[in-house]
Every structure is written in C-alpha cells, then in structure tokens.
C-alpha cells in the first residue's frame, strides 16, 4: 500500500536535506524544484497527475498569505470545470516560499511549473511525467537518509497529509473538501487510523485533568 510521508519526520528531513543541496550551485536547480514539489504536494494533498498539470500562469502568489491555484481538470472532475485550490503560507516548511524560490531561480512566467531537468542541468520545456514523481520522491528520500525510502509511492504525499490532518483533529468533511475526495471511505480511513478509539476527539472536549489529584 506504500508508506505515508509523515509530517514531522520525513517531510522535514527531506526539506532540510534539499535546503543543504540548494546551497550547492550544481544541485541548486533540481533541489529547488523538488523542495517546491514536495511542499506543495504535501500541504495540498495533491496526486502526481495534479502536480504535473500545474501551470505558472494559473497560480496567483499572495506573499505572506498563500497561493491560489487553478487546475483546469482532474480525473474526478467530469464536467472539466476545473477547481481552485488555496495553499497557505506557513512559518515553517512553507510551500509558498518554496514555490517563490523556484520561480525566482528559473524566471518561469508560464507553462508547466514542474519540468524535467536534463542531465546537463538544463530546464526542459515539458512537464515532469506523473509516473516520474514516485521514483523522484524515493530517490530524494533515500539521498536525505529517510528509512524505507523504496516503499514510498506517488500517493504518499496525499496520504501523509491526510494522516497528519486526521491526527490533528480535522473532521472528515473538512478533509474531504480540502483534498477533493468525493468518497467518504477514502477520508474515513485516515481519520480512523489516526484516532481509532476517538480518544483524541473526546479528550479534547474534556476539561484538563488537575495534576496533583
């Protein structure tokens, strides 16, 4: 079923490893791209095909606030109306800062956000292929020392976010809306896995226990 990227562990370790590589000119382009890809993918719960369909001209940056992204169509959106997503600016592991760093470095103004980089380190025109995201993720995780890197899949970012949200008290409806799940079973799997006895949700509503009694 593949591993989930857990918020506090793998994502942080991965981003810190990429930040070190960004300081090294030959690795800077790839590391900056992958940092933006991981943080956008994680905090938005995007699938690989959604990440590879993002286009620069359909993303609005509100510095210090967030990003507004428009995705023209998705595999669950039969009407092809597309969908708007919002991504928050955060005080750590920030997807907005990572995306802005990628734009600043490449000067991209339109076309695919996440593109192939050839073996000579040149940015290509075409978008990354959705099937290349999982191997890219596994290679990055392995290079930054994350255990069991070979178990991660293209859904690990989405599942990791869902699991993190579930363990931080998100309600099913909120998670479904945020990630864009139509099927409640998908969302419930993560909420229930995070708190199988509903202890967290019940204790959160109880007054704090007095230590000393």
Coordinates of C-alpha atoms in Angstrom, one line a residue:
X1 CA 0.0 0.0 0.0
X2 CA 3.0 2.3 0.2
X3 CA 4.3 4.4 3.1
X4 CA 2.8 7.7 4.1
X5 CA 5.0 10.8 4.4
X6 CA 4.6 11.7 8.0
X7 CA 4.7 15.5 8.6
X8 CA 7.2 15.8 11.4
X9 CA 9.6 13.2 10.2
X10 CA 10.1 12.5 6.5
X11 CA 8.9 15.8 5.1
X12 CA 11.1 17.9 7.5
X13 CA 14.1 15.6 6.9
X14 CA 13.7 15.8 3.2
X15 CA 13.3 19.6 3.1
X16 CA 16.3 20.1 5.3
X17 CA 18.4 17.8 3.0
X18 CA 17.2 19.7 -0.1
X19 CA 18.0 23.1 1.6
X20 CA 21.6 21.9 2.0
X21 CA 21.7 20.9 -1.7
X22 CA 20.3 24.3 -2.7
X23 CA 23.4 25.9 -1.3
X24 CA 25.5 24.0 -3.8
X25 CA 25.3 25.5 -7.4
X26 CA 25.3 22.3 -9.4
X27 CA 22.5 20.8 -7.3
X28 CA 20.5 24.1 -6.8
X29 CA 18.1 23.8 -9.8
X30 CA 16.9 20.2 -9.0
X31 CA 16.8 20.7 -5.2
X32 CA 14.8 23.9 -5.5
X33 CA 12.3 22.3 -7.9
X34 CA 11.9 19.2 -5.7
X35 CA 11.5 21.2 -2.5
X36 CA 8.6 23.2 -4.1
X37 CA 7.1 19.9 -5.4
X38 CA 7.3 18.1 -2.1
X39 CA 5.8 21.0 0.0
X40 CA 3.0 21.8 -2.5
X41 CA 2.3 18.1 -2.9
X42 CA 2.2 17.5 0.9
X43 CA 0.3 20.6 2.1
X44 CA -2.3 20.3 -0.6
X45 CA -2.6 16.6 -0.7
X46 CA -2.0 16.6 -4.4
X47 CA -1.7 13.4 -6.5
X48 CA 1.2 13.1 -9.1
X49 CA -1.0 14.0 -12.0
X50 CA -2.2 17.2 -10.3
X51 CA 1.3 18.3 -9.5
X52 CA 2.4 17.7 -13.1
X53 CA -0.6 19.7 -14.5
X54 CA 0.1 22.8 -12.5
X55 CA 0.9 25.8 -14.8
X56 CA 2.6 29.0 -13.7
X57 CA 0.0 31.3 -15.3
X58 CA -2.8 29.6 -13.3
X59 CA -1.1 30.3 -10.0
X60 CA -1.5 33.6 -8.1
X61 CA 1.0 34.4 -5.3
X62 CA -0.2 36.4 -2.4
X63 CA 3.1 37.0 -0.5
X64 CA 2.8 36.1 3.2
X65 CA -0.7 34.8 2.7
X66 CA -0.8 31.9 0.3
X67 CA -1.2 30.7 -3.3
X68 CA -4.4 30.4 -5.3
X69 CA -4.0 27.6 -7.9
X70 CA -6.4 26.8 -10.7
X71 CA -6.3 23.2 -12.0
X72 CA -8.2 23.0 -15.3
X73 CA -9.5 19.4 -15.0
X74 CA -8.9 16.4 -12.9
X75 CA -9.7 12.7 -13.2
X76 CA -12.7 13.0 -10.9
X77 CA -14.0 16.3 -12.5
X78 CA -16.0 15.0 -15.4
X79 CA -17.5 18.4 -16.2
X80 CA -14.0 19.8 -16.8
X81 CA -14.9 23.0 -15.0
X82 CA -11.6 22.7 -13.1
X83 CA -11.1 23.6 -9.5
X84 CA -9.5 26.3 -7.4
X85 CA -7.1 25.3 -4.6
X86 CA -5.6 27.5 -1.9
X87 CA -2.3 26.8 -0.2
X88 CA -1.4 28.7 3.0
X89 CA 1.9 30.4 3.7
X90 CA 3.4 28.8 6.8
X91 CA 6.0 29.8 9.3
X92 CA 7.9 26.6 8.6
X93 CA 8.0 24.0 5.8
X94 CA 6.3 26.8 3.7
X95 CA 5.0 25.8 0.3
X96 CA 4.6 29.5 -0.8
X97 CA 8.3 30.4 -0.1
X98 CA 9.4 27.2 -1.8
X99 CA 7.3 27.9 -4.9
X100 CA 8.5 31.5 -5.0
X101 CA 12.2 30.4 -4.7
X102 CA 11.6 28.1 -7.7
X103 CA 10.1 31.0 -9.8
X104 CA 12.9 33.4 -8.7
X105 CA 15.6 30.9 -9.7
X106 CA 14.1 29.9 -13.1
X107 CA 12.3 33.1 -14.1
X108 CA 9.3 31.0 -15.3
X109 CA 6.2 33.0 -16.3
X110 CA 4.0 30.4 -17.9
X111 CA 3.8 26.8 -18.8
X112 CA 4.3 23.8 -16.5
X113 CA 5.6 24.5 -13.0
X114 CA 7.4 21.2 -12.5
X115 CA 9.6 20.4 -15.6
X116 CA 12.2 17.9 -16.4
X117 CA 15.8 18.8 -15.9
X118 CA 18.2 17.2 -18.4
X119 CA 21.5 15.5 -17.5
X120 CA 23.4 18.7 -18.2
X121 CA 21.3 20.6 -15.7
X122 CA 19.1 22.5 -18.2
X123 CA 15.4 23.1 -17.5
X124 CA 13.3 21.4 -20.3
X125 CA 10.0 22.7 -21.7
X126 CA 7.8 19.7 -21.0
X127 CA 6.3 18.9 -17.6
X128 CA 7.5 16.0 -15.5
X129 CA 5.6 12.9 -16.3
X130 CA 3.2 11.8 -13.5
X131 CA 4.9 8.4 -13.4
X132 CA 8.3 10.0 -12.7
X133 CA 7.1 11.6 -9.4
X134 CA 7.3 8.4 -7.3
X135 CA 10.9 7.4 -8.4
X136 CA 11.9 11.1 -7.9
X137 CA 10.4 11.0 -4.4
X138 CA 12.1 7.7 -3.5
X139 CA 15.5 8.9 -4.7
X140 CA 15.2 12.1 -2.8
X141 CA 14.1 10.4 0.4
X142 CA 17.0 7.9 0.1
X143 CA 19.5 10.6 -0.5
X144 CA 18.4 12.5 2.6
X145 CA 18.6 9.4 4.8
X146 CA 14.9 8.7 5.2
X147 CA 14.4 5.0 6.2
X148 CA 12.4 2.7 3.9
X149 CA 12.5 5.2 1.0
X150 CA 11.7 2.4 -1.5
X151 CA 8.2 2.0 0.0
X152 CA 7.0 5.4 -0.9
X153 CA 4.6 5.9 -3.8
X154 CA 3.1 8.8 -5.8
X155 CA 0.2 8.8 -3.3
X156 CA 2.5 9.1 -0.2
X157 CA 2.2 12.9 -0.2
X158 CA -1.6 12.9 -0.2
X159 CA -1.8 10.0 2.3
X160 CA 0.7 11.6 4.5
X161 CA -1.2 14.9 4.6
X162 CA -4.5 13.1 5.3
X163 CA -2.9 11.1 8.1
X164 CA -1.4 14.3 9.6
X165 CA -4.7 16.2 9.3
X166 CA -6.6 13.2 10.9
X167 CA -4.2 13.1 13.8
X168 CA -4.6 16.8 14.3
X169 CA -8.3 16.7 14.7
X170 CA -9.6 17.5 11.2
X171 CA -13.2 16.4 10.7
X172 CA -14.0 14.1 7.8
X173 CA -16.0 16.7 5.9
X174 CA -13.2 19.3 6.2
X175 CA -10.6 16.8 5.0
X176 CA -12.8 15.6 2.1
X177 CA -13.3 19.2 1.0
X178 CA -9.7 20.2 1.3
X179 CA -8.2 17.2 -0.5
X180 CA -11.2 16.9 -3.0
X181 CA -12.3 13.4 -2.1
X182 CA -15.8 12.6 -3.2
X183 CA -15.8 9.2 -1.4
X184 CA -16.2 9.4 2.4
X185 CA -14.4 6.0 2.7
X186 CA -11.2 7.5 1.5
X187 CA -11.2 10.2 4.2
X188 CA -12.5 7.9 7.0
X189 CA -9.6 5.5 6.5
X190 CA -7.2 8.3 7.6
X191 CA -9.3 9.9 10.4
X192 CA -10.0 6.5 11.9
X193 CA -6.4 5.3 11.6
X194 CA -5.1 8.4 13.3
X195 CA -7.5 8.0 16.3
X196 CA -9.1 4.5 16.2
X197 CA -10.8 4.9 19.6
X198 CA -11.8 8.6 19.1
X199 CA -9.8 9.3 22.2
X200 CA -8.3 12.5 20.9
X201 CA -11.6 13.9 19.9
X202 CA -13.3 13.0 23.2
X203 CA -10.4 14.2 25.4
X204 CA -10.1 17.5 23.5
X205 CA -13.6 18.3 24.8
X206 CA -12.9 17.3 28.5
X207 CA -11.5 19.8 31.0
X208 CA -7.8 19.4 31.6
X209 CA -7.1 16.9 34.5
X210 CA -5.6 18.5 37.6
X211 CA -2.1 17.2 38.1
X212 CA -1.6 16.6 41.8
X213 CA -5.0 15.0 42.4

